Coordinates of C-alpha atoms in Angstrom, one line a residue:
M1 CA 96.1 13.0 166.4
K2 CA 92.4 13.5 167.2
W3 CA 93.1 15.3 170.5
F4 CA 95.8 17.5 168.5
V5 CA 92.9 18.7 166.3
I6 CA 90.7 19.7 169.2
V7 CA 92.9 21.2 171.2
T8 CA 94.3 23.3 168.1
I9 CA 90.3 24.4 167.4
F10 CA 90.0 25.1 171.0
V11 CA 92.9 27.4 171.2
C12 CA 91.9 29.2 168.0
N13 CA 88.4 29.9 169.4
I14 CA 89.9 31.5 172.7
A15 CA 92.8 33.3 170.9
Q16 CA 91.8 34.1 167.2
D17 CA 94.5 36.4 166.8
L18 CA 97.3 33.7 167.3
C19 CA 95.3 31.5 164.2
D20 CA 94.8 34.4 161.9
D21 CA 97.2 36.1 159.5
S22 CA 95.9 39.4 159.6
T23 CA 94.2 41.6 161.8
Q24 CA 92.0 44.8 160.9
D25 CA 90.9 47.9 162.8
V26 CA 89.6 51.8 162.4
F27 CA 90.6 54.6 164.0
F28 CA 89.8 58.2 164.3
V29 CA 92.5 60.8 163.0
K30 CA 91.8 64.1 164.6
P31 CA 92.9 67.7 163.7
G32 CA 94.1 70.1 166.2
G33 CA 97.9 70.3 165.6
Q34 CA 98.7 68.4 168.9
T35 CA 100.9 65.3 168.0
T36 CA 98.9 61.9 168.4
V37 CA 99.7 58.5 168.4
Y38 CA 97.6 55.5 167.1
E39 CA 99.0 52.2 168.0
K40 CA 98.0 48.4 167.0
E41 CA 99.4 45.7 168.7
W42 CA 99.1 42.1 167.2
N43 CA 100.8 38.9 167.9
G44 CA 103.3 40.4 169.7
F45 CA 104.3 43.4 167.2
K46 CA 103.2 46.8 167.0
C47 CA 102.4 49.4 164.2
S48 CA 102.7 52.9 165.4
F49 CA 101.2 56.0 163.8
Q50 CA 102.3 59.3 165.0
Y51 CA 100.8 62.5 163.6
Q52 CA 100.0 66.4 163.8
A53 CA 97.0 67.5 161.3
Q54 CA 95.1 70.4 161.0
G55 CA 91.5 71.6 159.4
G56 CA 88.2 69.9 159.1
T57 CA 87.0 67.7 161.5
H58 CA 88.2 64.0 162.6
E59 CA 88.4 61.3 159.5
Q60 CA 88.1 57.4 160.0
W61 CA 91.1 55.8 158.7
Q62 CA 92.0 51.7 158.8
V63 CA 94.6 50.0 160.1
S64 CA 95.7 46.5 158.8
M65 CA 98.6 44.2 160.0
E66 CA 99.0 40.8 158.4
T67 CA 101.7 38.2 158.2
I68 CA 102.9 37.3 154.5
D69 CA 105.2 34.9 152.5
D70 CA 104.5 32.1 154.6
G71 CA 105.0 34.4 157.7
Q72 CA 108.7 35.3 156.8
S73 CA 107.2 39.0 156.7
L74 CA 104.9 41.5 158.4
M75 CA 103.1 44.1 156.7
C76 CA 101.0 47.2 158.2
T77 CA 98.9 49.5 156.6
I78 CA 97.4 52.6 157.9
A79 CA 95.0 54.3 154.9
R80 CA 92.2 56.8 154.8
G81 CA 90.2 54.3 152.2
Q82 CA 89.3 57.8 150.3
T83 CA 90.7 61.1 150.0
S84 CA 91.5 62.7 152.9
Y85 CA 91.1 66.6 153.5
L86 CA 93.4 66.8 156.4
F87 CA 96.4 69.1 156.2
F88 CA 99.2 66.9 157.6
E89 CA 102.2 68.6 159.8
T90 CA 104.3 65.5 160.1
F91 CA 103.9 62.2 160.7
T92 CA 106.0 58.7 161.7
M93 CA 105.1 54.9 161.0
T94 CA 106.9 52.9 162.9
L95 CA 106.7 48.7 162.8
S96 CA 108.1 47.2 166.1
G97 CA 108.1 43.7 167.4
P98 CA 110.6 40.3 167.5
G99 CA 113.0 40.2 165.0
V100 CA 111.2 43.3 162.4
K101 CA 113.6 44.8 159.9
L102 CA 112.2 47.4 157.6
Q103 CA 112.5 46.0 154.1
Q104 CA 110.4 48.3 151.8
F105 CA 107.5 50.8 152.0
E106 CA 104.9 52.7 150.3
A107 CA 103.9 56.4 151.1
I108 CA 100.8 58.1 149.1
K109 CA 99.5 61.2 148.9
T110 CA 96.0 62.2 147.3
E111 CA 94.9 60.9 143.9
G112 CA 96.8 58.3 144.7
K113 CA 100.3 59.3 143.9
P114 CA 103.3 58.3 145.9
L115 CA 105.2 61.2 147.7
A116 CA 108.3 62.5 146.2
E117 CA 111.6 61.1 147.7
N118 CA 112.1 64.5 149.4
E119 CA 109.2 64.2 151.2
Y120 CA 110.1 61.7 153.4
K121 CA 113.1 60.1 155.5
V122 CA 113.2 56.2 156.2
N123 CA 115.5 54.8 159.2
K124 CA 115.6 51.3 158.5
K125 CA 117.6 50.7 162.0
A126 CA 114.5 52.0 163.6
N127 CA 112.0 50.7 161.1
T128 CA 110.5 54.1 160.6
L129 CA 109.1 56.4 157.9
T130 CA 108.7 59.8 158.6
A131 CA 107.6 63.2 156.9
A132 CA 110.8 65.4 155.8
P133 CA 111.1 68.6 157.7
G134 CA 110.4 71.4 155.3
Q135 CA 110.2 69.2 152.6
F136 CA 106.9 67.0 153.3
K137 CA 103.7 68.7 151.3
N138 CA 101.1 67.7 153.9
Q139 CA 99.1 65.3 152.0
L140 CA 98.6 61.7 153.1
E141 CA 96.1 59.3 152.3
K142 CA 98.2 55.9 153.0
I143 CA 101.8 54.3 154.2
T144 CA 102.5 50.7 154.5
L145 CA 105.7 49.4 156.1
L146 CA 107.0 45.7 155.1
G147 CA 109.2 44.3 157.6
S148 CA 111.2 40.6 157.2
L149 CA 111.0 38.8 160.5
G150 CA 114.6 37.8 160.5
K151 CA 113.2 34.0 160.8
T152 CA 115.8 31.4 159.3
E153 CA 114.4 27.3 159.2
L154 CA 116.4 25.0 160.6

């Protein structure tokens, strides 16, 4: 048993992501109108944010991924953390990895208000949340996707 604890501590120090139940990072959302993709991979899962934005200069955004519900669910959040001054033309956020099935989502525009239902489309088979063409009002500050991991107990 003593060796198991020592090996576990050693493995966790070498590959910390395997022992943590969350990860965070920062990235820059850049205007210019071109399609840009930011991806965060963690423990075999991927959170992808594709967008086109205009106006201003680049903004620092955060991404966080975490397992919740005793490892039964995966949550990914992409957020500005404050008011965004960018004009988003479109966006798509995707959650992928072994057994991931999109269950819930949240999309927030300025002042902490949710996007109207006609501003986005959800594709649970593809685990995506996408701006609805011609309906999205170009404001975005936060998106969260929550997926079950399809694990079953023995």
